[in-house]
């Protein structure tokens, strides 16, 4: 599938670093609610499971089920120190480096993701192509972070083309693969809500139909509807995600964001109070979240308080 990224490419490229976090925790993009019978593969049923090592799986669960970043870092360090060839471990490590403002780490582990993906192509063409694309994506995010959107645009744009080239190859092998569709669904949603005249319905349908696990697909759809300012739908999907991963503070933060904007839109003091309550619930687990994210939650909570006070006057 051929894509024209020439215009408006500054908007697309400025979203690369956001995509990294969203898709892998970036939100990367991945998994929660892992079924123990899936042999370490959080995406596929047992008869289709790939051999993903237990430390990488544990890191998945720490980030996306509990929202516990320090524990995820420990598991990823163990996975990598054991000379793992699992590209997802490197991709998650790169994403966490980005979140922590560690450009050297983003460079290093983005490159190792690419190398591991290229190596995996020899034995697993599907996942090898997925993570070769992810590796190019992470390297593009590093370019934008280091050079800025305008200076880094030409190099990052070429990387973005490669990302979709390799994802297209993976899709040709297995168009219904849940790991592929989860990642691609997140990426397509973030791009679609950034571009004029783009329609996110195809990406939402991809997540609903072929991606897994369900509660992480619900999280992605909630983010999409939030950005589209369709707050009732966003709240519905946020609640579905919380039902499946109730220990994750980031989901309460997402719900708080939605309630805050809905409260402002509808001039509802009750919705603003509900938003503040969910910000507070997310902050009860501040010790397991990145410091920058905690500061962001606190700032947005203060904004909700100011909105509530203004509405009460």
mmCIF file of C-alpha atoms in Angstrom:
data_model
loop_
_atom_site.group_PDB
_atom_site.id
_atom_site.type_symbol
_atom_site.label_atom_id
_atom_site.label_comp_id
_atom_site.label_asym_id
_atom_site.label_seq_id
_atom_site.Cartn_x
_atom_site.Cartn_y
_atom_site.Cartn_z
ATOM 1 C CA UNK A 1 0.000 0.000 0.000
ATOM 2 C CA UNK A 2 1.501 3.342 -1.073
ATOM 3 C CA UNK A 3 1.161 6.335 1.257
ATOM 4 C CA UNK A 4 1.897 9.989 0.580
ATOM 5 C CA UNK A 5 3.442 11.532 3.685
ATOM 6 C CA UNK A 6 4.633 14.714 1.949
ATOM 7 C CA UNK A 7 1.872 16.944 3.317
ATOM 8 C CA UNK A 8 1.345 17.954 6.031
ATOM 9 C CA UNK A 9 4.447 16.094 7.182
ATOM 10 C CA UNK A 10 5.404 18.444 10.059
ATOM 11 C CA UNK A 11 2.153 17.478 11.814
ATOM 12 C CA UNK A 12 2.788 13.775 11.275
ATOM 13 C CA UNK A 13 6.382 13.931 12.375
ATOM 14 C CA UNK A 14 5.632 15.945 15.484
ATOM 15 C CA UNK A 15 3.445 13.029 16.538
ATOM 16 C CA UNK A 16 6.250 10.454 16.238
ATOM 17 C CA UNK A 17 7.412 10.819 19.816
ATOM 18 C CA UNK A 18 3.822 10.773 21.085
ATOM 19 C CA UNK A 19 3.262 7.628 19.057
ATOM 20 C CA UNK A 20 6.264 6.024 20.701
ATOM 21 C CA UNK A 21 4.798 6.495 24.133
ATOM 22 C CA UNK A 22 1.237 5.698 23.150
ATOM 23 C CA UNK A 23 2.110 2.551 21.268
ATOM 24 C CA UNK A 24 4.503 1.071 23.808
ATOM 25 C CA UNK A 25 3.476 2.593 27.056
ATOM 26 C CA UNK A 26 4.298 4.040 24.576
ATOM 27 C CA UNK A 27 2.091 3.350 24.619
ATOM 28 C CA UNK A 28 4.131 1.458 21.656
ATOM 29 C CA UNK A 29 1.727 0.025 21.829
ATOM 30 C CA UNK A 30 0.552 -3.381 24.391
ATOM 31 C CA UNK A 31 -0.905 -5.932 26.653
ATOM 32 C CA UNK A 32 -2.753 -6.478 29.893
ATOM 33 C CA UNK A 33 -4.925 -9.273 31.279
ATOM 34 C CA UNK A 34 -2.507 -11.953 30.143
ATOM 35 C CA UNK A 35 -3.901 -15.472 30.125
ATOM 36 C CA UNK A 36 -1.357 -17.786 31.821
ATOM 37 C CA UNK A 37 -2.059 -20.542 29.307
ATOM 38 C CA UNK A 38 -0.689 -18.466 26.422
ATOM 39 C CA UNK A 39 2.928 -19.579 26.961
ATOM 40 C CA UNK A 40 4.349 -16.058 27.321
ATOM 41 C CA UNK A 41 2.558 -14.593 24.302
ATOM 42 C CA UNK A 42 0.157 -11.852 25.433
ATOM 43 C CA UNK A 43 -1.425 -11.440 22.018
ATOM 44 C CA UNK A 44 -2.316 -14.812 20.541
ATOM 45 C CA UNK A 45 -4.255 -17.920 21.455
ATOM 46 C CA UNK A 46 -2.264 -20.916 22.650
ATOM 47 C CA UNK A 47 -2.134 -22.729 19.321
ATOM 48 C CA UNK A 48 -0.713 -19.603 17.624
ATOM 49 C CA UNK A 49 1.537 -18.373 20.461
ATOM 50 C CA UNK A 50 5.090 -17.215 19.802
ATOM 51 C CA UNK A 51 7.943 -17.843 22.194
ATOM 52 C CA UNK A 52 8.218 -14.572 24.129
ATOM 53 C CA UNK A 53 10.431 -14.902 27.217
ATOM 54 C CA UNK A 54 8.883 -14.697 30.680
ATOM 55 C CA UNK A 55 10.803 -11.566 31.752
ATOM 56 C CA UNK A 56 9.517 -9.596 28.771
ATOM 57 C CA UNK A 57 6.016 -10.854 29.480
ATOM 58 C CA UNK A 58 6.384 -9.812 33.138
ATOM 59 C CA UNK A 59 7.487 -6.337 32.015
ATOM 60 C CA UNK A 60 4.359 -6.148 29.846
ATOM 61 C CA UNK A 61 2.188 -6.947 32.809
ATOM 62 C CA UNK A 62 4.007 -4.469 35.052
ATOM 63 C CA UNK A 63 3.493 -1.566 32.654
ATOM 64 C CA UNK A 64 0.069 -2.253 31.237
ATOM 65 C CA UNK A 65 -1.700 -4.186 33.943
ATOM 66 C CA UNK A 66 -0.326 -2.420 37.012
ATOM 67 C CA UNK A 67 1.140 0.772 35.525
ATOM 68 C CA UNK A 68 4.307 -0.011 37.490
ATOM 69 C CA UNK A 69 7.273 1.394 35.581
ATOM 70 C CA UNK A 70 10.118 0.660 38.065
ATOM 71 C CA UNK A 71 9.152 -3.024 38.152
ATOM 72 C CA UNK A 72 8.976 -3.093 34.361
ATOM 73 C CA UNK A 73 12.481 -1.600 34.169
ATOM 74 C CA UNK A 74 13.829 -4.368 36.389
ATOM 75 C CA UNK A 75 12.236 -7.122 34.337
ATOM 76 C CA UNK A 76 13.476 -5.612 31.080
ATOM 77 C CA UNK A 77 17.010 -5.323 32.437
ATOM 78 C CA UNK A 78 16.871 -9.000 33.363
ATOM 79 C CA UNK A 79 15.522 -9.944 29.933
ATOM 80 C CA UNK A 80 18.221 -7.996 28.117
ATOM 81 C CA UNK A 81 21.058 -9.169 30.380
ATOM 82 C CA UNK A 82 20.135 -12.759 29.562
ATOM 83 C CA UNK A 83 21.078 -12.052 25.919
ATOM 84 C CA UNK A 84 17.484 -12.200 24.803
ATOM 85 C CA UNK A 85 16.811 -11.792 21.087
ATOM 86 C CA UNK A 86 13.237 -10.666 21.780
ATOM 87 C CA UNK A 87 12.758 -7.356 19.947
ATOM 88 C CA UNK A 88 9.789 -6.361 22.072
ATOM 89 C CA UNK A 89 12.070 -6.157 25.128
ATOM 90 C CA UNK A 90 14.286 -3.658 23.313
ATOM 91 C CA UNK A 91 11.280 -1.724 22.005
ATOM 92 C CA UNK A 92 9.863 -1.358 25.505
ATOM 93 C CA UNK A 93 13.277 -0.365 26.836
ATOM 94 C CA UNK A 94 13.554 2.319 24.141
ATOM 95 C CA UNK A 95 10.095 3.620 24.965
ATOM 96 C CA UNK A 96 10.895 3.854 28.668
ATOM 97 C CA UNK A 97 14.115 5.691 27.824
ATOM 98 C CA UNK A 98 12.071 8.207 25.838
ATOM 99 C CA UNK A 99 9.640 8.678 28.712
ATOM 100 C CA UNK A 100 12.585 9.309 31.068
ATOM 101 C CA UNK A 101 14.186 11.807 28.698
ATOM 102 C CA UNK A 102 17.117 9.473 28.013
ATOM 103 C CA UNK A 103 18.006 10.180 24.376
ATOM 104 C CA UNK A 104 21.077 7.937 24.487
ATOM 105 C CA UNK A 105 18.903 5.055 25.674
ATOM 106 C CA UNK A 106 16.305 5.762 22.991
ATOM 107 C CA UNK A 107 19.060 5.707 20.356
ATOM 108 C CA UNK A 108 20.661 2.533 21.719
ATOM 109 C CA UNK A 109 17.559 0.437 22.223
ATOM 110 C CA UNK A 110 15.814 1.713 19.111
ATOM 111 C CA UNK A 111 18.806 0.461 17.128
ATOM 112 C CA UNK A 112 18.779 -2.856 18.977
ATOM 113 C CA UNK A 113 15.053 -3.236 18.265
ATOM 114 C CA UNK A 114 15.791 -2.817 14.573
ATOM 115 C CA UNK A 115 18.663 -5.328 14.686
ATOM 116 C CA UNK A 116 16.596 -7.903 16.598
ATOM 117 C CA UNK A 117 13.675 -7.468 14.207
ATOM 118 C CA UNK A 118 15.902 -7.968 11.172
ATOM 119 C CA UNK A 119 17.388 -11.084 12.753
ATOM 120 C CA UNK A 120 13.953 -12.474 13.637
ATOM 121 C CA UNK A 121 12.800 -12.254 10.000
ATOM 122 C CA UNK A 122 14.846 -15.396 9.311
ATOM 123 C CA UNK A 123 12.750 -17.538 11.684
ATOM 124 C CA UNK A 124 9.496 -15.588 12.085
ATOM 125 C CA UNK A 125 8.742 -13.333 9.133
ATOM 126 C CA UNK A 126 5.585 -11.929 10.710
ATOM 127 C CA UNK A 127 7.090 -10.652 13.954
ATOM 128 C CA UNK A 128 10.413 -9.917 12.305
ATOM 129 C CA UNK A 129 8.764 -7.502 9.887
ATOM 130 C CA UNK A 130 6.652 -5.985 12.669
ATOM 131 C CA UNK A 131 9.698 -5.148 14.767
ATOM 132 C CA UNK A 132 11.862 -4.088 11.868
ATOM 133 C CA UNK A 133 9.148 -1.505 11.289
ATOM 134 C CA UNK A 134 9.058 -0.659 14.992
ATOM 135 C CA UNK A 135 12.834 -0.244 15.009
ATOM 136 C CA UNK A 136 12.655 2.275 12.162
ATOM 137 C CA UNK A 137 9.827 4.023 14.014
ATOM 138 C CA UNK A 138 11.892 4.346 17.196
ATOM 139 C CA UNK A 139 14.880 5.632 15.258
ATOM 140 C CA UNK A 140 12.609 8.217 13.632
ATOM 141 C CA UNK A 141 11.383 9.261 17.082
ATOM 142 C CA UNK A 142 15.007 9.647 18.199
ATOM 143 C CA UNK A 143 15.750 11.864 15.195
ATOM 144 C CA UNK A 144 12.785 14.124 15.950
ATOM 145 C CA UNK A 145 13.722 14.297 19.636
ATOM 146 C CA UNK A 146 17.340 15.127 18.881
ATOM 147 C CA UNK A 147 16.958 17.415 15.858
ATOM 148 C CA UNK A 148 13.503 18.897 16.294
ATOM 149 C CA UNK A 149 10.597 18.551 13.894
ATOM 150 C CA UNK A 150 11.801 20.854 11.128
ATOM 151 C CA UNK A 151 15.482 19.885 11.046
ATOM 152 C CA UNK A 152 14.797 16.194 11.510
ATOM 153 C CA UNK A 153 11.844 16.054 9.115
ATOM 154 C CA UNK A 154 13.567 14.633 6.000
ATOM 155 C CA UNK A 155 15.262 11.759 7.849
ATOM 156 C CA UNK A 156 12.258 11.015 10.037
ATOM 157 C CA UNK A 157 9.909 11.078 7.070
ATOM 158 C CA UNK A 158 11.999 8.423 5.313
ATOM 159 C CA UNK A 159 11.831 6.313 8.480
ATOM 160 C CA UNK A 160 8.062 6.690 8.636
ATOM 161 C CA UNK A 161 7.770 5.367 5.092
ATOM 162 C CA UNK A 162 9.881 2.355 6.097
ATOM 163 C CA UNK A 163 7.671 1.740 9.139
ATOM 164 C CA UNK A 164 4.609 1.300 6.966
ATOM 165 C CA UNK A 165 6.528 -0.655 4.367
ATOM 166 C CA UNK A 166 7.462 -3.323 6.924
ATOM 167 C CA UNK A 167 4.027 -3.284 8.573
ATOM 168 C CA UNK A 168 2.515 -3.840 5.125
ATOM 169 C CA UNK A 169 4.815 -6.851 4.680
ATOM 170 C CA UNK A 170 3.664 -8.245 8.025
ATOM 171 C CA UNK A 171 0.029 -7.659 7.103
ATOM 172 C CA UNK A 172 0.508 -9.539 3.833
ATOM 173 C CA UNK A 173 1.639 -12.548 5.888
ATOM 174 C CA UNK A 174 -1.132 -12.448 8.499
ATOM 175 C CA UNK A 175 -3.695 -9.653 8.133
ATOM 176 C CA UNK A 176 -5.633 -10.670 11.252
ATOM 177 C CA UNK A 177 -2.632 -11.022 13.584
ATOM 178 C CA UNK A 178 -3.551 -9.388 16.926
ATOM 179 C CA UNK A 179 -0.066 -8.067 17.752
ATOM 180 C CA UNK A 180 0.233 -6.384 14.372
ATOM 181 C CA UNK A 181 -3.273 -4.935 14.512
ATOM 182 C CA UNK A 182 -2.837 -3.607 18.038
ATOM 183 C CA UNK A 183 0.333 -1.727 17.119
ATOM 184 C CA UNK A 184 -0.892 -0.565 13.728
ATOM 185 C CA UNK A 185 -4.269 0.411 15.114
ATOM 186 C CA UNK A 186 -2.639 2.688 17.690
ATOM 187 C CA UNK A 187 -0.370 4.283 15.098
ATOM 188 C CA UNK A 188 -3.135 4.814 12.561
ATOM 189 C CA UNK A 189 -5.428 6.328 15.185
ATOM 190 C CA UNK A 190 -2.841 8.844 16.315
ATOM 191 C CA UNK A 191 -2.159 9.904 12.743
ATOM 192 C CA UNK A 192 -5.822 10.028 11.771
ATOM 193 C CA UNK A 193 -6.822 12.396 14.575
ATOM 194 C CA UNK A 194 -3.880 14.676 13.660
ATOM 195 C CA UNK A 195 -4.609 15.138 9.975
ATOM 196 C CA UNK A 196 -7.366 17.219 8.389
ATOM 197 C CA UNK A 197 -10.020 15.219 6.553
ATOM 198 C CA UNK A 198 -8.646 11.911 7.890
ATOM 199 C CA UNK A 199 -11.164 9.319 9.059
ATOM 200 C CA UNK A 200 -10.225 7.270 12.150
ATOM 201 C CA UNK A 201 -13.055 4.759 11.651
ATOM 202 C CA UNK A 202 -10.830 2.249 9.846
ATOM 203 C CA UNK A 203 -8.262 2.298 12.654
ATOM 204 C CA UNK A 204 -10.959 1.957 15.321
ATOM 205 C CA UNK A 205 -12.424 -0.975 13.408
ATOM 206 C CA UNK A 206 -8.970 -2.574 13.204
ATOM 207 C CA UNK A 207 -8.629 -2.411 16.987
ATOM 208 C CA UNK A 208 -12.145 -3.655 17.629
ATOM 209 C CA UNK A 209 -11.996 -6.515 15.141
ATOM 210 C CA UNK A 210 -8.488 -7.975 15.065
ATOM 211 C CA UNK A 211 -6.351 -6.559 17.891
ATOM 212 C CA UNK A 212 -5.772 -8.065 21.331
ATOM 213 C CA UNK A 213 -5.955 -7.950 24.288
ATOM 214 C CA UNK A 214 -9.374 -6.322 24.418
ATOM 215 C CA UNK A 215 -8.859 -3.976 27.318
ATOM 216 C CA UNK A 216 -5.800 -2.382 25.683
ATOM 217 C CA UNK A 217 -7.697 -1.960 22.444
ATOM 218 C CA UNK A 218 -10.394 -0.224 24.500
ATOM 219 C CA UNK A 219 -7.754 2.094 25.921
ATOM 220 C CA UNK A 220 -6.618 3.073 22.431
ATOM 221 C CA UNK A 221 -10.166 3.698 21.248
ATOM 222 C CA UNK A 222 -10.839 5.831 24.347
ATOM 223 C CA UNK A 223 -7.807 7.968 23.496
ATOM 224 C CA UNK A 224 -9.024 8.346 19.918
ATOM 225 C CA UNK A 225 -12.504 9.473 20.941
ATOM 226 C CA UNK A 226 -10.985 11.816 23.537
ATOM 227 C CA UNK A 227 -8.898 13.499 20.837
ATOM 228 C CA UNK A 228 -11.933 13.648 18.557
ATOM 229 C CA UNK A 229 -13.821 15.393 21.403
ATOM 230 C CA UNK A 230 -16.461 12.655 21.447
ATOM 231 C CA UNK A 231 -16.400 12.396 25.209
ATOM 232 C CA UNK A 232 -19.340 10.069 25.864
ATOM 233 C CA UNK A 233 -17.837 7.390 23.619
ATOM 234 C CA UNK A 234 -14.390 8.000 25.100
ATOM 235 C CA UNK A 235 -15.719 7.528 28.624
ATOM 236 C CA UNK A 236 -17.455 4.292 27.655
ATOM 237 C CA UNK A 237 -14.225 2.768 26.338
ATOM 238 C CA UNK A 238 -12.161 4.087 29.258
ATOM 239 C CA UNK A 239 -14.541 2.348 31.647
ATOM 240 C CA UNK A 240 -14.227 -0.887 29.661
ATOM 241 C CA UNK A 241 -10.446 -0.679 29.946
ATOM 242 C CA UNK A 242 -10.641 -0.021 33.702
ATOM 243 C CA UNK A 243 -12.937 -2.996 34.181
ATOM 244 C CA UNK A 244 -10.229 -5.275 32.779
ATOM 245 C CA UNK A 245 -7.202 -3.579 34.416
ATOM 246 C CA UNK A 246 -8.453 -1.861 37.527
ATOM 247 C CA UNK A 247 -4.993 -1.543 39.129
ATOM 248 C CA UNK A 248 -3.518 0.649 36.403
ATOM 249 C CA UNK A 249 -3.385 4.323 37.518
ATOM 250 C CA UNK A 250 -2.896 5.544 33.948
ATOM 251 C CA UNK A 251 -6.410 4.426 33.092
ATOM 252 C CA UNK A 252 -7.851 6.620 35.853
ATOM 253 C CA UNK A 253 -5.749 9.470 34.519
ATOM 254 C CA UNK A 254 -7.227 8.895 31.061
ATOM 255 C CA UNK A 255 -10.750 8.808 32.509
ATOM 256 C CA UNK A 256 -10.026 12.030 34.414
ATOM 257 C CA UNK A 257 -8.919 13.770 31.221
ATOM 258 C CA UNK A 258 -12.116 12.759 29.476
ATOM 259 C CA UNK A 259 -14.349 13.846 32.370
ATOM 260 C CA UNK A 260 -12.509 17.159 32.640
ATOM 261 C CA UNK A 261 -13.062 18.028 28.985
ATOM 262 C CA UNK A 262 -16.638 16.770 29.043
ATOM 263 C CA UNK A 263 -17.286 18.853 32.166
ATOM 264 C CA UNK A 264 -15.946 21.960 30.482
ATOM 265 C CA UNK A 265 -17.952 21.272 27.344
ATOM 266 C CA UNK A 266 -21.202 20.709 29.244
ATOM 267 C CA UNK A 267 -20.433 23.258 31.988
ATOM 268 C CA UNK A 268 -21.023 20.501 34.545
ATOM 269 C CA UNK A 269 -19.594 20.922 38.046
ATOM 270 C CA UNK A 270 -20.323 17.268 38.834
ATOM 271 C CA UNK A 271 -18.281 16.013 35.908
ATOM 272 C CA UNK A 272 -15.401 18.252 36.986
ATOM 273 C CA UNK A 273 -15.620 16.833 40.517
ATOM 274 C CA UNK A 274 -15.571 13.313 39.070
ATOM 275 C CA UNK A 275 -12.512 14.264 37.022
ATOM 276 C CA UNK A 276 -10.675 15.512 40.122
ATOM 277 C CA UNK A 277 -11.553 12.293 41.963
ATOM 278 C CA UNK A 278 -10.028 10.231 39.133
ATOM 279 C CA UNK A 279 -6.899 12.409 38.985
ATOM 280 C CA UNK A 280 -6.546 11.795 42.730
ATOM 281 C CA UNK A 281 -7.011 8.059 42.262
ATOM 282 C CA UNK A 282 -4.237 7.992 39.673
ATOM 283 C CA UNK A 283 -1.949 9.953 42.017
ATOM 284 C CA UNK A 284 -2.340 7.433 44.847
ATOM 285 C CA UNK A 285 0.191 5.342 42.886
ATOM 286 C CA UNK A 286 2.538 8.164 41.988
ATOM 287 C CA UNK A 287 5.565 6.207 43.221
ATOM 288 C CA UNK A 288 5.261 3.722 40.373
ATOM 289 C CA UNK A 289 4.816 6.307 37.613
ATOM 290 C CA UNK A 290 7.496 8.373 35.812
ATOM 291 C CA UNK A 291 8.099 11.734 37.507
ATOM 292 C CA UNK A 292 7.262 13.686 34.376
ATOM 293 C CA UNK A 293 3.915 11.904 34.110
ATOM 294 C CA UNK A 294 3.126 12.601 37.777
ATOM 295 C CA UNK A 295 3.817 16.291 37.212
ATOM 296 C CA UNK A 296 1.557 16.269 34.172
ATOM 297 C CA UNK A 297 -1.269 14.635 36.125
ATOM 298 C CA UNK A 298 -0.876 17.179 38.930
ATOM 299 C CA UNK A 299 -0.950 20.084 36.475
ATOM 300 C CA UNK A 300 -4.087 18.786 34.768
ATOM 301 C CA UNK A 301 -5.724 18.197 38.137
ATOM 302 C CA UNK A 302 -5.027 21.813 39.085
ATOM 303 C CA UNK A 303 -6.613 22.867 35.820
ATOM 304 C CA UNK A 304 -9.740 20.890 36.670
ATOM 305 C CA UNK A 305 -9.877 22.536 40.116
ATOM 306 C CA UNK A 306 -9.585 25.975 38.524
ATOM 307 C CA UNK A 307 -12.362 25.112 36.086
ATOM 308 C CA UNK A 308 -14.561 23.921 38.942
ATOM 309 C CA UNK A 309 -13.921 27.070 40.942
ATOM 310 C CA UNK A 310 -14.686 29.201 37.911
ATOM 311 C CA UNK A 311 -17.930 27.326 37.270
ATOM 312 C CA UNK A 312 -18.985 27.827 40.884
ATOM 313 C CA UNK A 313 -18.660 31.606 40.717
#
